[in-house]
Amino acid sequence: MLTPPTVLEAPPLHPLLRGRVTAGPGEVSALEQVPVRGRLRVRLLVRTDGSVGQAVVVVPSGDPALDRVAVEGLRRWRFAPARRDGVPIEAYLLLWVTFHD
C-alpha cells in the first residue's frame, strides 16, 4: 500500500507576502512595496526523512521573484514521508501556491 507525503510543518513562505506592506525606514524592495498576486505550481521531492530535497517550478506565476520566494519557502517545509508497505520512500508532490494581497 502506498501513502503520499503529508505536511507536518509549513512555515510561512515569506512574511511579507501575507498582505499589503507599507514601506518603512531603510531600503525596501519593489516586491515589498506592492500587493502581491500570483499562482504557481511546484513539484517537491520529499525525502525519506520528510525534508524537501528538490523544489522545481513547473507552472510559473509570471513573476520570477514570486516564484523564487515560493521555492525558497517550500524548501523549509517538513513532511511525513510517503510510505510503501510502511517503509518511508522518496516521493514527488505537486502543489499549487497562491499569493494574494
PDB file of C-alpha atoms in Angstrom:
ATOM      1  CA  MET A   1       0.000   0.000   0.000  1.00  0.00           C
ATOM      2  CA  LEU A   2       1.262   3.463  -0.900  1.00  0.00           C
ATOM      3  CA  THR A   3       0.551   6.557   1.210  1.00  0.00           C
ATOM      4  CA  PRO A   4       1.502  10.019  -0.103  1.00  0.00           C
ATOM      5  CA  PRO A   5       3.533  12.588   1.840  1.00  0.00           C
ATOM      6  CA  THR A   6       1.588  14.881   4.174  1.00  0.00           C
ATOM      7  CA  VAL A   7       2.563  18.262   5.595  1.00  0.00           C
ATOM      8  CA  LEU A   8       3.856  18.268   9.181  1.00  0.00           C
ATOM      9  CA  GLU A   9       5.303  21.781   9.405  1.00  0.00           C
ATOM     10  CA  ALA A  10       4.552  24.614   6.977  1.00  0.00           C
ATOM     11  CA  PRO A  11       6.406  27.799   7.895  1.00  0.00           C
ATOM     12  CA  PRO A  12       5.163  30.904   6.046  1.00  0.00           C
ATOM     13  CA  LEU A  13       6.604  31.140   2.556  1.00  0.00           C
ATOM     14  CA  HIS A  14       7.551  34.754   3.254  1.00  0.00           C
ATOM     15  CA  PRO A  15       6.162  37.051   5.954  1.00  0.00           C
ATOM     16  CA  LEU A  16       5.820  39.959   3.530  1.00  0.00           C
ATOM     17  CA  LEU A  17       3.530  38.029   1.217  1.00  0.00           C
ATOM     18  CA  ARG A  18       0.639  37.686   3.649  1.00  0.00           C
ATOM     19  CA  GLY A  19      -0.739  41.106   2.826  1.00  0.00           C
ATOM     20  CA  ARG A  20      -0.055  44.642   1.790  1.00  0.00           C
ATOM     21  CA  VAL A  21       3.172  46.053   3.243  1.00  0.00           C
ATOM     22  CA  THR A  22       3.810  49.713   3.915  1.00  0.00           C
ATOM     23  CA  ALA A  23       7.366  50.853   3.232  1.00  0.00           C
ATOM     24  CA  GLY A  24       9.266  51.832   6.365  1.00  0.00           C
ATOM     25  CA  PRO A  25      12.749  53.139   7.105  1.00  0.00           C
ATOM     26  CA  GLY A  26      15.601  51.709   5.072  1.00  0.00           C
ATOM     27  CA  GLU A  27      15.648  50.228   1.619  1.00  0.00           C
ATOM     28  CA  VAL A  28      12.549  48.258   0.650  1.00  0.00           C
ATOM     29  CA  SER A  29      12.472  46.073  -2.435  1.00  0.00           C
ATOM     30  CA  ALA A  30       9.815  46.535  -5.088  1.00  0.00           C
ATOM     31  CA  LEU A  31       8.294  43.180  -4.085  1.00  0.00           C
ATOM     32  CA  GLU A  32       7.734  44.537  -0.566  1.00  0.00           C
ATOM     33  CA  GLN A  33       6.012  47.720  -1.775  1.00  0.00           C
ATOM     34  CA  VAL A  34       3.139  46.336  -3.827  1.00  0.00           C
ATOM     35  CA  PRO A  35       0.260  43.955  -3.233  1.00  0.00           C
ATOM     36  CA  VAL A  36       1.216  40.507  -4.464  1.00  0.00           C
ATOM     37  CA  ARG A  37      -0.956  38.200  -6.510  1.00  0.00           C
ATOM     38  CA  GLY A  38       0.097  35.108  -8.315  1.00  0.00           C
ATOM     39  CA  ARG A  39      -0.290  31.390  -8.659  1.00  0.00           C
ATOM     40  CA  LEU A  40       2.341  28.814  -9.460  1.00  0.00           C
ATOM     41  CA  ARG A  41       2.698  25.048  -9.387  1.00  0.00           C
ATOM     42  CA  VAL A  42       5.714  23.481  -7.712  1.00  0.00           C
ATOM     43  CA  ARG A  43       6.986  19.910  -7.750  1.00  0.00           C
ATOM     44  CA  LEU A  44       8.654  18.859  -4.493  1.00  0.00           C
ATOM     45  CA  LEU A  45      10.796  15.815  -3.873  1.00  0.00           C
ATOM     46  CA  VAL A  46      10.005  14.747  -0.315  1.00  0.00           C
ATOM     47  CA  ARG A  47      12.872  12.697   1.136  1.00  0.00           C
ATOM     48  CA  THR A  48      12.502   9.720   3.447  1.00  0.00           C
ATOM     49  CA  ASP A  49      13.255  11.951   6.464  1.00  0.00           C
ATOM     50  CA  GLY A  50      10.443  14.362   5.491  1.00  0.00           C
ATOM     51  CA  SER A  51      12.711  17.145   4.251  1.00  0.00           C
ATOM     52  CA  VAL A  52      12.391  18.691   0.796  1.00  0.00           C
ATOM     53  CA  GLY A  53      15.191  17.528  -1.479  1.00  0.00           C
ATOM     54  CA  GLN A  54      14.149  19.455  -4.557  1.00  0.00           C
ATOM     55  CA  ALA A  55      11.623  22.151  -5.395  1.00  0.00           C
ATOM     56  CA  VAL A  56      11.013  22.978  -9.050  1.00  0.00           C
ATOM     57  CA  VAL A  57       8.516  25.416 -10.531  1.00  0.00           C
ATOM     58  CA  VAL A  58       6.543  23.557 -13.191  1.00  0.00           C
ATOM     59  CA  VAL A  59       3.966  26.290 -13.886  1.00  0.00           C
ATOM     60  CA  PRO A  60       5.435  29.757 -13.229  1.00  0.00           C
ATOM     61  CA  SER A  61       3.423  32.663 -11.870  1.00  0.00           C
ATOM     62  CA  GLY A  62       4.854  35.072 -14.423  1.00  0.00           C
ATOM     63  CA  ASP A  63       6.832  36.843 -11.690  1.00  0.00           C
ATOM     64  CA  PRO A  64      10.313  35.311 -11.199  1.00  0.00           C
ATOM     65  CA  ALA A  65      10.720  36.961  -7.775  1.00  0.00           C
ATOM     66  CA  LEU A  66       7.470  35.442  -6.563  1.00  0.00           C
ATOM     67  CA  ASP A  67       8.478  32.024  -7.898  1.00  0.00           C
ATOM     68  CA  ARG A  68      11.849  32.287  -6.133  1.00  0.00           C
ATOM     69  CA  VAL A  69      10.246  33.220  -2.800  1.00  0.00           C
ATOM     70  CA  ALA A  70       7.835  30.276  -3.066  1.00  0.00           C
ATOM     71  CA  VAL A  71      10.610  27.771  -3.808  1.00  0.00           C
ATOM     72  CA  GLU A  72      12.820  29.101  -1.007  1.00  0.00           C
ATOM     73  CA  GLY A  73       9.937  28.908   1.457  1.00  0.00           C
ATOM     74  CA  LEU A  74       8.809  25.429   0.443  1.00  0.00           C
ATOM     75  CA  ARG A  75      12.330  24.081   0.970  1.00  0.00           C
ATOM     76  CA  ARG A  76      11.837  24.761   4.713  1.00  0.00           C
ATOM     77  CA  TRP A  77       8.626  22.716   4.953  1.00  0.00           C
ATOM     78  CA  ARG A  78       8.618  19.312   6.662  1.00  0.00           C
ATOM     79  CA  PHE A  79       6.510  16.323   5.691  1.00  0.00           C
ATOM     80  CA  ALA A  80       5.573  12.895   6.916  1.00  0.00           C
ATOM     81  CA  PRO A  81       7.229  10.963   4.087  1.00  0.00           C
ATOM     82  CA  ALA A  82       5.380   8.792   1.617  1.00  0.00           C
ATOM     83  CA  ARG A  83       5.364   5.151   2.613  1.00  0.00           C
ATOM     84  CA  ARG A  84       5.206   1.919   0.707  1.00  0.00           C
ATOM     85  CA  ASP A  85       4.172  -1.053   2.859  1.00  0.00           C
ATOM     86  CA  GLY A  86       5.009   1.022   5.957  1.00  0.00           C
ATOM     87  CA  VAL A  87       8.535   1.896   4.792  1.00  0.00           C
ATOM     88  CA  PRO A  88       9.397   5.581   4.115  1.00  0.00           C
ATOM     89  CA  ILE A  89      10.202   6.304   0.458  1.00  0.00           C
ATOM     90  CA  GLU A  90      11.112   9.387  -1.545  1.00  0.00           C
ATOM     91  CA  ALA A  91       8.159  10.765  -3.481  1.00  0.00           C
ATOM     92  CA  TYR A  92       7.209  13.741  -5.609  1.00  0.00           C
ATOM     93  CA  LEU A  93       4.374  16.023  -4.576  1.00  0.00           C
ATOM     94  CA  LEU A  94       2.750  18.699  -6.757  1.00  0.00           C
ATOM     95  CA  LEU A  95       1.444  21.813  -5.017  1.00  0.00           C
ATOM     96  CA  TRP A  96      -0.320  24.941  -6.202  1.00  0.00           C
ATOM     97  CA  VAL A  97       0.898  28.041  -4.385  1.00  0.00           C
ATOM     98  CA  THR A  98      -1.359  31.084  -4.436  1.00  0.00           C
ATOM     99  CA  PHE A  99      -0.287  34.510  -3.225  1.00  0.00           C
ATOM    100  CA  HIS A 100      -2.823  37.247  -2.664  1.00  0.00           C
ATOM    101  CA  ASP A 101      -2.863  40.757  -1.299  1.00  0.00           C
TER     102      ASP A 101
END
